[in-house]
PDB file of C-alpha atoms in Angstrom:
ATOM      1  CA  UNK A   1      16.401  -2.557  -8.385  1.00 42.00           C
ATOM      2  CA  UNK A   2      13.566  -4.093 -11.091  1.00 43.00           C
ATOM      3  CA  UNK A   3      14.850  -4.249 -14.376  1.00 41.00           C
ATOM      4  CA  UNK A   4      13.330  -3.619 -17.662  1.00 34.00           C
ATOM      5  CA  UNK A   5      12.485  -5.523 -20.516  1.00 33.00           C
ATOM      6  CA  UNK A   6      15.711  -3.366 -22.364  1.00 34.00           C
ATOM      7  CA  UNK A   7      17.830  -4.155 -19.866  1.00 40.00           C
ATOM      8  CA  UNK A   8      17.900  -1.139 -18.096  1.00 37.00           C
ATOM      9  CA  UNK A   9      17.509  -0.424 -14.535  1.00 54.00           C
ATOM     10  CA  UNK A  10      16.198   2.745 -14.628  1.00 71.00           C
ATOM     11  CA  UNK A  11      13.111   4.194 -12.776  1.00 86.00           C
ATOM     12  CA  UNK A  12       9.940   3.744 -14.370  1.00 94.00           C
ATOM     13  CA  UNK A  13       8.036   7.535 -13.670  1.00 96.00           C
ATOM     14  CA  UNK A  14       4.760   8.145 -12.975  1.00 98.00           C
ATOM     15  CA  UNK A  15       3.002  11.188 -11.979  1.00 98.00           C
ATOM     16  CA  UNK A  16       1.448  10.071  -8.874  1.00 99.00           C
ATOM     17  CA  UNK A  17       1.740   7.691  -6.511  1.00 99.00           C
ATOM     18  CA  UNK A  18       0.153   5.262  -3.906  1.00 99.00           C
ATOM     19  CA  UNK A  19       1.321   3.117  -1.361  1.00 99.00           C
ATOM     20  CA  UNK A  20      -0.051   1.837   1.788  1.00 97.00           C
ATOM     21  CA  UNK A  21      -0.046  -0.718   4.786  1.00 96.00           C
ATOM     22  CA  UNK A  22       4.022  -0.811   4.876  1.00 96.00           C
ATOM     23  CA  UNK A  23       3.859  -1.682   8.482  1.00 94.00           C
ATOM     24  CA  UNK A  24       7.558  -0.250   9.206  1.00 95.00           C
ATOM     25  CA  UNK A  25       8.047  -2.055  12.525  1.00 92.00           C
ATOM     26  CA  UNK A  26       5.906  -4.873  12.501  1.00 88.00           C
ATOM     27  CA  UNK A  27       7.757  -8.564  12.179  1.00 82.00           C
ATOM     28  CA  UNK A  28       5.593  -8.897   9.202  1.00 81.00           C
ATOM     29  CA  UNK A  29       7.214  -5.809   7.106  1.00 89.00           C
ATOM     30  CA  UNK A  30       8.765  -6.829   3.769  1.00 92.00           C
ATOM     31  CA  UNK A  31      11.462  -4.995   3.990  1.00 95.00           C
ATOM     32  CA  UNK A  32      12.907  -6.372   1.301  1.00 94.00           C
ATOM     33  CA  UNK A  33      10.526  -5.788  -1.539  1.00 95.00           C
ATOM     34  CA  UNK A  34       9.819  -2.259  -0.513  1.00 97.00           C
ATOM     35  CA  UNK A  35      12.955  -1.270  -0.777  1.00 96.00           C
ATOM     36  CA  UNK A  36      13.616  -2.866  -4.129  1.00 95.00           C
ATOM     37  CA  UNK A  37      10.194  -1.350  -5.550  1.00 95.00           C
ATOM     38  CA  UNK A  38      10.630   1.969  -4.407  1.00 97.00           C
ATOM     39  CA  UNK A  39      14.007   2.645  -5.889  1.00 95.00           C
ATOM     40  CA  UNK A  40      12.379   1.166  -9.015  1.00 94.00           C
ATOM     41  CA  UNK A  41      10.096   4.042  -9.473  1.00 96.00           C
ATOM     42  CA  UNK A  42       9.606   7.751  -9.563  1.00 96.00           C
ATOM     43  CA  UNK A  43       6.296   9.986  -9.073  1.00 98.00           C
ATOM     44  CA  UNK A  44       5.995  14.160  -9.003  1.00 98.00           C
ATOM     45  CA  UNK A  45       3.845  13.310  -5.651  1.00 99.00           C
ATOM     46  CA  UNK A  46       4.249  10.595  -3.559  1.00 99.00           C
ATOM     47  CA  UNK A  47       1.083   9.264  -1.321  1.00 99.00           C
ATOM     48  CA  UNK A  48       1.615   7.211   1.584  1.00 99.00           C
ATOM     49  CA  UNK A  49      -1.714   6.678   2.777  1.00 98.00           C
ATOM     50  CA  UNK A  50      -1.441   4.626   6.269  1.00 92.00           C
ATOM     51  CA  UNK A  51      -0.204   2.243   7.893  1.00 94.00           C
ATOM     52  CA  UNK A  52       3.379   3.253   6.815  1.00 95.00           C
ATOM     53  CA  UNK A  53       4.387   2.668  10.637  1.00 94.00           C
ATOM     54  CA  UNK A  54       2.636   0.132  12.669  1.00 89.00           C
ATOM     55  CA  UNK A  55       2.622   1.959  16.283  1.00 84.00           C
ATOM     56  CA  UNK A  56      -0.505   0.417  17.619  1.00 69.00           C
ATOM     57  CA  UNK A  57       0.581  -2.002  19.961  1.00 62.00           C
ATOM     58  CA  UNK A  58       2.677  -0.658  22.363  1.00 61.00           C
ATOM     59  CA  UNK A  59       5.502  -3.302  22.158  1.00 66.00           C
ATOM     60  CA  UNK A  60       8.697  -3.099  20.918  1.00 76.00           C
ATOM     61  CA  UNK A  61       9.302  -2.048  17.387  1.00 84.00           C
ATOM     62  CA  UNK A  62      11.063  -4.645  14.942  1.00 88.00           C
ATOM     63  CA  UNK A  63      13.372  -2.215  13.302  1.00 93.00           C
ATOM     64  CA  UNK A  64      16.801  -2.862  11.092  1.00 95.00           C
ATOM     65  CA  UNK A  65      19.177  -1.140   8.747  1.00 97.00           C
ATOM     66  CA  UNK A  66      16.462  -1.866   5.694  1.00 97.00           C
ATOM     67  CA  UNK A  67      14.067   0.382   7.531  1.00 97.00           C
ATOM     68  CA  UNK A  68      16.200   3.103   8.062  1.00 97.00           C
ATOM     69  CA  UNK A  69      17.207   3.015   4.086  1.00 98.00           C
ATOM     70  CA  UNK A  70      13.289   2.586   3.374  1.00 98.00           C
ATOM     71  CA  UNK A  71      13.599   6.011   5.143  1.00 97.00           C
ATOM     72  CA  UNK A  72      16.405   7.451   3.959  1.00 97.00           C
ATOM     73  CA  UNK A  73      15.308   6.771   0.365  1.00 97.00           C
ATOM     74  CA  UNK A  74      11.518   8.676   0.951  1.00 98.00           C
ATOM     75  CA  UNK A  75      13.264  11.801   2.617  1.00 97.00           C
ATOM     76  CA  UNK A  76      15.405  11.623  -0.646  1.00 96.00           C
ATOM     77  CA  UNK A  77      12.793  11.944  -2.688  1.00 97.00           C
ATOM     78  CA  UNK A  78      11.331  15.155  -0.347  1.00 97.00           C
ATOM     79  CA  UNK A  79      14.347  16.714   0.017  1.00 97.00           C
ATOM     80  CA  UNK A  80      14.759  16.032  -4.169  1.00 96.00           C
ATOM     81  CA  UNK A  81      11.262  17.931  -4.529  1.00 97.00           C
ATOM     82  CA  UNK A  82       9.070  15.019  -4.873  1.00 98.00           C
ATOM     83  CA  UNK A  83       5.930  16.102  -3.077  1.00 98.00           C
ATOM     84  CA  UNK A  84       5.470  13.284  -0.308  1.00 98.00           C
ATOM     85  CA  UNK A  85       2.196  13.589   1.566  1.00 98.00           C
ATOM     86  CA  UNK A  86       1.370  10.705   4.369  1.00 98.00           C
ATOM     87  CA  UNK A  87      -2.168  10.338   5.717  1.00 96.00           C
ATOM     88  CA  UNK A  88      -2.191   8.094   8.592  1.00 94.00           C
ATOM     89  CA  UNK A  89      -4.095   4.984   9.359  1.00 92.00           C
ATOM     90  CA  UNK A  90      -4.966   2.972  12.611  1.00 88.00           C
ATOM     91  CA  UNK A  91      -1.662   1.243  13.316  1.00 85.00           C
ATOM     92  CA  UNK A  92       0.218   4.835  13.225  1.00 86.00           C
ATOM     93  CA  UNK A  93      -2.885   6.751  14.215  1.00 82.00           C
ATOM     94  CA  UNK A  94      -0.736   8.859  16.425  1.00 87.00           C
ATOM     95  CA  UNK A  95       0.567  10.484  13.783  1.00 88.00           C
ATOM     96  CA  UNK A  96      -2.558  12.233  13.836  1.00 86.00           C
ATOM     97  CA  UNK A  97      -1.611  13.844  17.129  1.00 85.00           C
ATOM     98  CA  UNK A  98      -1.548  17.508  16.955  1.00 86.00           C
ATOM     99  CA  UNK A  99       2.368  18.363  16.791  1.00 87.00           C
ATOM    100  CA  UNK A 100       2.868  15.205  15.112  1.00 91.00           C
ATOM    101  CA  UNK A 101       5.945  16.040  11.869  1.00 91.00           C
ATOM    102  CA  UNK A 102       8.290  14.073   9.522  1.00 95.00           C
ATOM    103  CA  UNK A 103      10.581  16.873   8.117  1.00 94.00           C
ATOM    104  CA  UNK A 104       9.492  17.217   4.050  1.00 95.00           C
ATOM    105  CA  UNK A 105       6.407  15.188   4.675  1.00 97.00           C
ATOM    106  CA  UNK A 106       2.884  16.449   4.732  1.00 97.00           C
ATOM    107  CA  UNK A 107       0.903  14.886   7.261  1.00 96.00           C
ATOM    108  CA  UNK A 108      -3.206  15.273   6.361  1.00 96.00           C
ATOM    109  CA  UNK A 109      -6.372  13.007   7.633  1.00 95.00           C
ATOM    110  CA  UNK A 110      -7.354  13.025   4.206  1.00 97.00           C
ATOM    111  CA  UNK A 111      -7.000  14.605   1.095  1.00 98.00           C
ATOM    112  CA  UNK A 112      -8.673  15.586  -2.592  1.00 98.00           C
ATOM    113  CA  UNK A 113      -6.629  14.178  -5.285  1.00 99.00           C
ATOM    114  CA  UNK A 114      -6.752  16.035  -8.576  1.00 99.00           C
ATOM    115  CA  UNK A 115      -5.629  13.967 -11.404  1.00 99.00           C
ATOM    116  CA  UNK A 116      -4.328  14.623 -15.135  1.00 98.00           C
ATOM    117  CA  UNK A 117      -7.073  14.288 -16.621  1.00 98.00           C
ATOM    118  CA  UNK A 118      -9.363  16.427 -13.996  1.00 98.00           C
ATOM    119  CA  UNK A 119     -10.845  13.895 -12.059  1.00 98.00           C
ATOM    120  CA  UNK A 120     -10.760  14.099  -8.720  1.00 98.00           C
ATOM    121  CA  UNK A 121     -10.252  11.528  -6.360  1.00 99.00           C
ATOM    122  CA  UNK A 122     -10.589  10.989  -2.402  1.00 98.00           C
ATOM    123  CA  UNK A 123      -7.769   9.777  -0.497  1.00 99.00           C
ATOM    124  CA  UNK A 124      -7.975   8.145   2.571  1.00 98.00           C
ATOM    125  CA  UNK A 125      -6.232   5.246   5.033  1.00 96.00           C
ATOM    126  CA  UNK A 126      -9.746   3.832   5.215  1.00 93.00           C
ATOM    127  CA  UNK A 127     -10.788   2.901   8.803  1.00 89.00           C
ATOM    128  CA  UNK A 128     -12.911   5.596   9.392  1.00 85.00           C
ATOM    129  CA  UNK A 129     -15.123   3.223   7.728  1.00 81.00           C
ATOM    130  CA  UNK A 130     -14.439   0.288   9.573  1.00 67.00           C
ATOM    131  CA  UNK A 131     -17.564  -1.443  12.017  1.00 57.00           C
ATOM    132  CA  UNK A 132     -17.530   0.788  15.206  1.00 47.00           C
ATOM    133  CA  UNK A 133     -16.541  -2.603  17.028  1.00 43.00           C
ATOM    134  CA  UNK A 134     -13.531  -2.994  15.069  1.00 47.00           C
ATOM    135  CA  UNK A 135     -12.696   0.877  15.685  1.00 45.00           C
ATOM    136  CA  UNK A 136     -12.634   0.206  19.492  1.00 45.00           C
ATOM    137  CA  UNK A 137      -8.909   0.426  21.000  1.00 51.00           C
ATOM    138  CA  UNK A 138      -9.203  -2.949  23.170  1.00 50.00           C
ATOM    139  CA  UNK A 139     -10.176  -4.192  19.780  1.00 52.00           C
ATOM    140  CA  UNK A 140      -7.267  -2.742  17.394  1.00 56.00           C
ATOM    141  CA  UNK A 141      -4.636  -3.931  20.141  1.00 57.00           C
ATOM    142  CA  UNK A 142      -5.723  -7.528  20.393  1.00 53.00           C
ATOM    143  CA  UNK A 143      -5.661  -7.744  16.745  1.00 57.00           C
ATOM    144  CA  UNK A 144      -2.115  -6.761  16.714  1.00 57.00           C
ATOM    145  CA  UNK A 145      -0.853  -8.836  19.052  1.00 59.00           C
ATOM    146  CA  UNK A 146      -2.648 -12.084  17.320  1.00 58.00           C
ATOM    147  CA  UNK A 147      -0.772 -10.844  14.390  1.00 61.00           C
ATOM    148  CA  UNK A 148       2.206 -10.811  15.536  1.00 59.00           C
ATOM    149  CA  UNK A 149       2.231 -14.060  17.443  1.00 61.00           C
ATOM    150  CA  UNK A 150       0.724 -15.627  14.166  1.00 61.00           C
ATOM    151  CA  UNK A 151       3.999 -13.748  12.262  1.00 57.00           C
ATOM    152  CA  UNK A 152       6.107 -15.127  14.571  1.00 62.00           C
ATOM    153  CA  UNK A 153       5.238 -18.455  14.299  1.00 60.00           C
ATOM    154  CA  UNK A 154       5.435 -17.783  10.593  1.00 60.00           C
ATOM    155  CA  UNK A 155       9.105 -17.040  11.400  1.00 60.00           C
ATOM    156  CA  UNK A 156       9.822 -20.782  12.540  1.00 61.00           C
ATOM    157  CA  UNK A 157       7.756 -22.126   9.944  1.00 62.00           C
ATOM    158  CA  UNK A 158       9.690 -20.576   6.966  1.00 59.00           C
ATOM    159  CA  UNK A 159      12.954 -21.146   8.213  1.00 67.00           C
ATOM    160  CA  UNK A 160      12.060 -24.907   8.250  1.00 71.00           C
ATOM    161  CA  UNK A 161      10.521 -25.033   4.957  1.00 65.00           C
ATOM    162  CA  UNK A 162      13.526 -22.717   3.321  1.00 65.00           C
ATOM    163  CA  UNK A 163      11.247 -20.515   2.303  1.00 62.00           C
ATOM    164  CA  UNK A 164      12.387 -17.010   1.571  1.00 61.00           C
ATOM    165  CA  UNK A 165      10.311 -13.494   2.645  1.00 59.00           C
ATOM    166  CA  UNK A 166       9.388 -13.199  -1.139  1.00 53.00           C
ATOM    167  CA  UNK A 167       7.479 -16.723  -0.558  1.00 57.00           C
ATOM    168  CA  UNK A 168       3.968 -16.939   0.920  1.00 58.00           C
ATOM    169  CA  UNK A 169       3.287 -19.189   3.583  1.00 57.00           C
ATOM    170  CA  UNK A 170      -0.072 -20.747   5.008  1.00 58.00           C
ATOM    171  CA  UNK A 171      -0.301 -18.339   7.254  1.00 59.00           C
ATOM    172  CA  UNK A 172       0.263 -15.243   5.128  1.00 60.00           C
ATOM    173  CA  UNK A 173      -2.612 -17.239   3.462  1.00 59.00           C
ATOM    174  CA  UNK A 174      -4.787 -17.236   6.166  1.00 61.00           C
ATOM    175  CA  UNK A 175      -4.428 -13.717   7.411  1.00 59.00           C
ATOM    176  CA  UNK A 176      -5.328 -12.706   3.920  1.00 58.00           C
ATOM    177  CA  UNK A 177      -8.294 -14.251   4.211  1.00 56.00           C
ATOM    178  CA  UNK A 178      -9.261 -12.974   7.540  1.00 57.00           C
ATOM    179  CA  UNK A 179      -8.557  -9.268   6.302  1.00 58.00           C
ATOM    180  CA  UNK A 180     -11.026 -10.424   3.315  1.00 54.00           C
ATOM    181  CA  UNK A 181     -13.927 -11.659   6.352  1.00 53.00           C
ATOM    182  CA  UNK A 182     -13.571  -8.430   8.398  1.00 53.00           C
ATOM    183  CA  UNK A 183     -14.086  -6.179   5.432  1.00 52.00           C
ATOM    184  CA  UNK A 184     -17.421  -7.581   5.731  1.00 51.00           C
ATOM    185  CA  UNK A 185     -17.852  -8.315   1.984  1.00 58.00           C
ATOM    186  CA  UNK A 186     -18.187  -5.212  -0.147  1.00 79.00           C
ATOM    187  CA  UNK A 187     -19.286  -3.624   2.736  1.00 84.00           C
ATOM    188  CA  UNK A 188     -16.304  -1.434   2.980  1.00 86.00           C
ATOM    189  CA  UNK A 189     -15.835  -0.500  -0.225  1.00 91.00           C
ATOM    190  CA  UNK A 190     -19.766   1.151  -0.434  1.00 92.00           C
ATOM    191  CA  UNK A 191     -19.000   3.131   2.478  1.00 92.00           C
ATOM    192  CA  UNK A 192     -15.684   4.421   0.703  1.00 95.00           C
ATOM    193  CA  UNK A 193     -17.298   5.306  -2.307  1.00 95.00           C
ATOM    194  CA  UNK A 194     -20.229   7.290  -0.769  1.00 94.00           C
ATOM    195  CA  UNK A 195     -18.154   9.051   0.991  1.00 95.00           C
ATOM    196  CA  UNK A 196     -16.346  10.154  -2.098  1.00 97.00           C
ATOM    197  CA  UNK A 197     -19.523  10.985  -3.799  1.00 96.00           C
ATOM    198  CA  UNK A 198     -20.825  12.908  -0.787  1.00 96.00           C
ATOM    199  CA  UNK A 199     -17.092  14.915  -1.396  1.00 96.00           C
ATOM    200  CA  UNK A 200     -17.689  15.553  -5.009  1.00 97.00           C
ATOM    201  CA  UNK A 201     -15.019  13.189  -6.155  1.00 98.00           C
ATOM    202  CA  UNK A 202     -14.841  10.568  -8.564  1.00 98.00           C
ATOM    203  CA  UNK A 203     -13.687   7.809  -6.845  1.00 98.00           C
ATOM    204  CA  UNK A 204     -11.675   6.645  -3.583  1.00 98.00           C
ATOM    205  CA  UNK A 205      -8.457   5.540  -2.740  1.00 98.00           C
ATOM    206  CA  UNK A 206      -7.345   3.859   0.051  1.00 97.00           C
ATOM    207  CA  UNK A 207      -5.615   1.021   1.714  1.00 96.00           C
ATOM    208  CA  UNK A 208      -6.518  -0.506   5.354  1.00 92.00           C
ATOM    209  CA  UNK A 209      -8.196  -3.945   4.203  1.00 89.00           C
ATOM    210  CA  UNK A 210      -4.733  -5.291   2.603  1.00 89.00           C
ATOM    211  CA  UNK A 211      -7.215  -6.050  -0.379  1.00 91.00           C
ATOM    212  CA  UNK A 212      -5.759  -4.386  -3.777  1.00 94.00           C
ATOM    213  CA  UNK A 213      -8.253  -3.704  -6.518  1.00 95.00           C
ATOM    214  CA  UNK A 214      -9.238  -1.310  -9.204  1.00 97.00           C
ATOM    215  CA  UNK A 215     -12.431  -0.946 -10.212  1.00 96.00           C
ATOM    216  CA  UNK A 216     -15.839   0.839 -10.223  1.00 94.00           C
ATOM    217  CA  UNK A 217     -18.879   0.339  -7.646  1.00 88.00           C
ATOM    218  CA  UNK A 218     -21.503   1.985  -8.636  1.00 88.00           C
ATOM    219  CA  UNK A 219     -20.106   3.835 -10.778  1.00 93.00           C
ATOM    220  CA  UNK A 220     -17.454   5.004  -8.536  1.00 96.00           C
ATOM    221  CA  UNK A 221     -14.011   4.129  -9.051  1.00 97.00           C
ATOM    222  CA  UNK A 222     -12.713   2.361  -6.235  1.00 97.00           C
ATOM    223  CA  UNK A 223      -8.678   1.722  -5.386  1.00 98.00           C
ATOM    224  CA  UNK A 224      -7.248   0.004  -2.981  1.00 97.00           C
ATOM    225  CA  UNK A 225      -3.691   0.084  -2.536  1.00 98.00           C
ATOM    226  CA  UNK A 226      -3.023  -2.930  -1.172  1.00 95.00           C
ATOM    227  CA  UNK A 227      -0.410  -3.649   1.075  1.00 94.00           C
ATOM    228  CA  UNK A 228       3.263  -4.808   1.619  1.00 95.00           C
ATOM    229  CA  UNK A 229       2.615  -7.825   3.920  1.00 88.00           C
ATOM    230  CA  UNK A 230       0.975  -9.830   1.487  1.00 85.00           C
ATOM    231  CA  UNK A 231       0.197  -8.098  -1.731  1.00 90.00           C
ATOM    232  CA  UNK A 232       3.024  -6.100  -2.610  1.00 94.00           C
ATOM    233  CA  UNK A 233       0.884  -4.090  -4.712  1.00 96.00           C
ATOM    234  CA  UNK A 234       0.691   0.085  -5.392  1.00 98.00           C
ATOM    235  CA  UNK A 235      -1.731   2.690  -7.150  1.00 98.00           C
ATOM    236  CA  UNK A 236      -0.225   4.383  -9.680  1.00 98.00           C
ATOM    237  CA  UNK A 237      -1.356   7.768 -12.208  1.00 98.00           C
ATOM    238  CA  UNK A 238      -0.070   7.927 -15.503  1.00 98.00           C
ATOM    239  CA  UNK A 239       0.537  11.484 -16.731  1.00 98.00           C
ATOM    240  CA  UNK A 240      -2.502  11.303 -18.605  1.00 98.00           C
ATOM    241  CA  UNK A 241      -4.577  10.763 -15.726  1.00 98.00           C
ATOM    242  CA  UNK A 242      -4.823   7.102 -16.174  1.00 97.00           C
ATOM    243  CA  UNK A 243      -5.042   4.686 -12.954  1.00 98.00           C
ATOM    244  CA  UNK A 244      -2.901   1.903 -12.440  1.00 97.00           C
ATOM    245  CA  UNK A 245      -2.336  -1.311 -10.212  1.00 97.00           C
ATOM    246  CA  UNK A 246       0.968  -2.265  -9.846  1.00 96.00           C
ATOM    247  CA  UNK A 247       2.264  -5.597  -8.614  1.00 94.00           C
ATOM    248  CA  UNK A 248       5.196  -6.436  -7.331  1.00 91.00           C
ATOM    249  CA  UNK A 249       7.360  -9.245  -8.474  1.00 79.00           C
ATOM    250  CA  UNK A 250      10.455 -10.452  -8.417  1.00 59.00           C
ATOM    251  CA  UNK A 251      10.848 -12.234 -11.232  1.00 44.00           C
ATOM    252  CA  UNK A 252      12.824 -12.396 -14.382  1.00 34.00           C
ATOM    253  CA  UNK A 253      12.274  -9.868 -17.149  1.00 35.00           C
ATOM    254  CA  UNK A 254       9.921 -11.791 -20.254  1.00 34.00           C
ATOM    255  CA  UNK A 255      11.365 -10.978 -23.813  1.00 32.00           C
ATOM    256  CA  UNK A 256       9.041  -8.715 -24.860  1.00 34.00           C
ATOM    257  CA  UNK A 257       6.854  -6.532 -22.404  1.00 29.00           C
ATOM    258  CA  UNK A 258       3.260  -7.492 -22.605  1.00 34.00           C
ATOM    259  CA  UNK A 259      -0.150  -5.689 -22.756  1.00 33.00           C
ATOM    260  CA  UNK A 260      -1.399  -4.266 -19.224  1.00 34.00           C
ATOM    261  CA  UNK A 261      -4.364  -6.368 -18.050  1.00 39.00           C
ATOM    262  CA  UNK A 262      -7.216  -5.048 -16.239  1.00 37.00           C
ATOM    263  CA  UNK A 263      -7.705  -5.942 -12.518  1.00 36.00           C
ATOM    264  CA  UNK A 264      -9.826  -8.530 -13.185  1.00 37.00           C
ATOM    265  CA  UNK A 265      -7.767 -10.461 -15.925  1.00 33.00           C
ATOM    266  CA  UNK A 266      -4.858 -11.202 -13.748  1.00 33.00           C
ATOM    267  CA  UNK A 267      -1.330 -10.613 -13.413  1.00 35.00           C
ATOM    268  CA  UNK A 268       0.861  -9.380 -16.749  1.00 32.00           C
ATOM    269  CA  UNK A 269       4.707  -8.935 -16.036  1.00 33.00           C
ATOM    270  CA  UNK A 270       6.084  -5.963 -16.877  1.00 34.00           C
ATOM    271  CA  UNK A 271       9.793  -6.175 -15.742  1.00 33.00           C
ATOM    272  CA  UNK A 272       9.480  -5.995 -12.022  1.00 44.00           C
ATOM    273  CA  UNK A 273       5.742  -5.078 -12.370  1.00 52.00           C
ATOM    274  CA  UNK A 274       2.537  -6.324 -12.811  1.00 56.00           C
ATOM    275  CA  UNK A 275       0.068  -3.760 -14.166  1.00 61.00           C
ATOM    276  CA  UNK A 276      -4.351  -3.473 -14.500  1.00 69.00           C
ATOM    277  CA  UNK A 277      -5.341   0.244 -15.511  1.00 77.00           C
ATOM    278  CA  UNK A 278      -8.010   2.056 -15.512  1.00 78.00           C
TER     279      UNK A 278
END
């Protein structure tokens, strides 16, 4: 569990929160670091928006005792009250299914956000703005399996270099950058945010491109959850309405707990977090 900069190990609480691209399944998952980050923290409603499974490809699911307590911890949090509503992306797209149910969950394509403060926000996995080529099933399924064999290879490559699952590798490095090329630029995010100002809303949120961020386009806010391949990031809402993005990282707590930075100034520890607001 993160600890704090007074030593305790309590959950920090927020009033909402967002979390994406967990990929429950895939060899890729960080297990690890979900785990840790989700017992670290508290939220009145809980959004997991996609990608929480990765279903797409048919094969057989990668699945171990961390998963099922990854699991075991969100139904905890249902069952506790905590409002936990999941909007599925491509890799568990048949979650969409009619009849589709996870007992305490709310399952929803997409979903009108009402913050704090008023401001209303669109939530979303995010491919249903992706290029129609990239939307094609032959498509989605290839991609998989290139992940996987590239993750696999990954596999033998760490455990010669030592390297731990907390540790990127070149080719964590590289897939980051290819989720970066086939967002086609800011492409992505100006479809996003139309489609939040077509809804009335004041901004987006999302996950799908494994590309965190906080910001405005346009004057719409755009946030991006991130992912828990690569980024270990999150979305948060303050109880005053206030946006957040939260990094993961396991590292030891500084003396004193410094200012939040904004997106765009970089990383600031805060125990186990590293938080831009907005």
């Amino acid at each position: 569990m993160p600890t704090f900069s007074d030593g305790r190990s309590a959950r920090t609480s927020y009033r909402s929160l967002f979390i994406s691209d967990l990929h429950l399944g895939a060899r890729a998952c960080r297990t690890g670091p979900i785990l840790d980050f989700l017992r670290g923290v508290e939220a009145e409603t809980i959004y997991l928006v996609g990608d929480i499974f990765d279903l797409w490809h048919g094969g057989r699911l990668h699945w171990a005792a961390a998963h099922d307590a990854i699991m075991a911890e969100l139904r905890a949090r249902a069952k506790a009250g905590t409002r936990v509503v999941y909007l599925p992306g491509n890799h568990d797209a048949r979650m969409r299914d009619p009849g589709a149910a996870i007992e305490g969950w709310e399952l929803r394509e997409a979903v009108i956000h009402t913050a704090a403060d008023g401001r209303r926000y669109l939530v979303l996995h995010g491919d249903q703005c992706d290029p129609r080529i990239l939307r094609w099933h032959l498509m989605t399924r290839l991609g998989s399996r290139v992940d996987a064999l590239l993750r696999q290879f990954d596999g033998h490559l760490r455990r010669r270099a030592g390297l731990t699952e907390w540790e990127q590798s070149f080719v964590d490095r590289m897939l980051s950058a290819a989720n970066t090329l086939l967002a086609m630029g800011d492409r992505f995010e100006r479809k996003l945010t139309r489609l939040a100002g077509a809804a009335g809303a004041v901004g987006v949120i999302c996950g799908h491109s494994h590309k965190p961020g906080l910001r405005r386009h346009n004057g719409v806010v755009y946030g991006n959850c991130g992912d828990w391949v690569d980024s270990l990031t999150a979305l948060a809402e303050d109880f005053d309405g206030k946006m957040r993005l939260l990094s993961y990282e396991r590292a030891p707590v500084p003396a004193a707990m410094p200012r939040p930075a904004r997106p765009a100034e970089g990383k600031a520890e805060a125990g186990a977090l590293a938080e831009g607001a907005m």
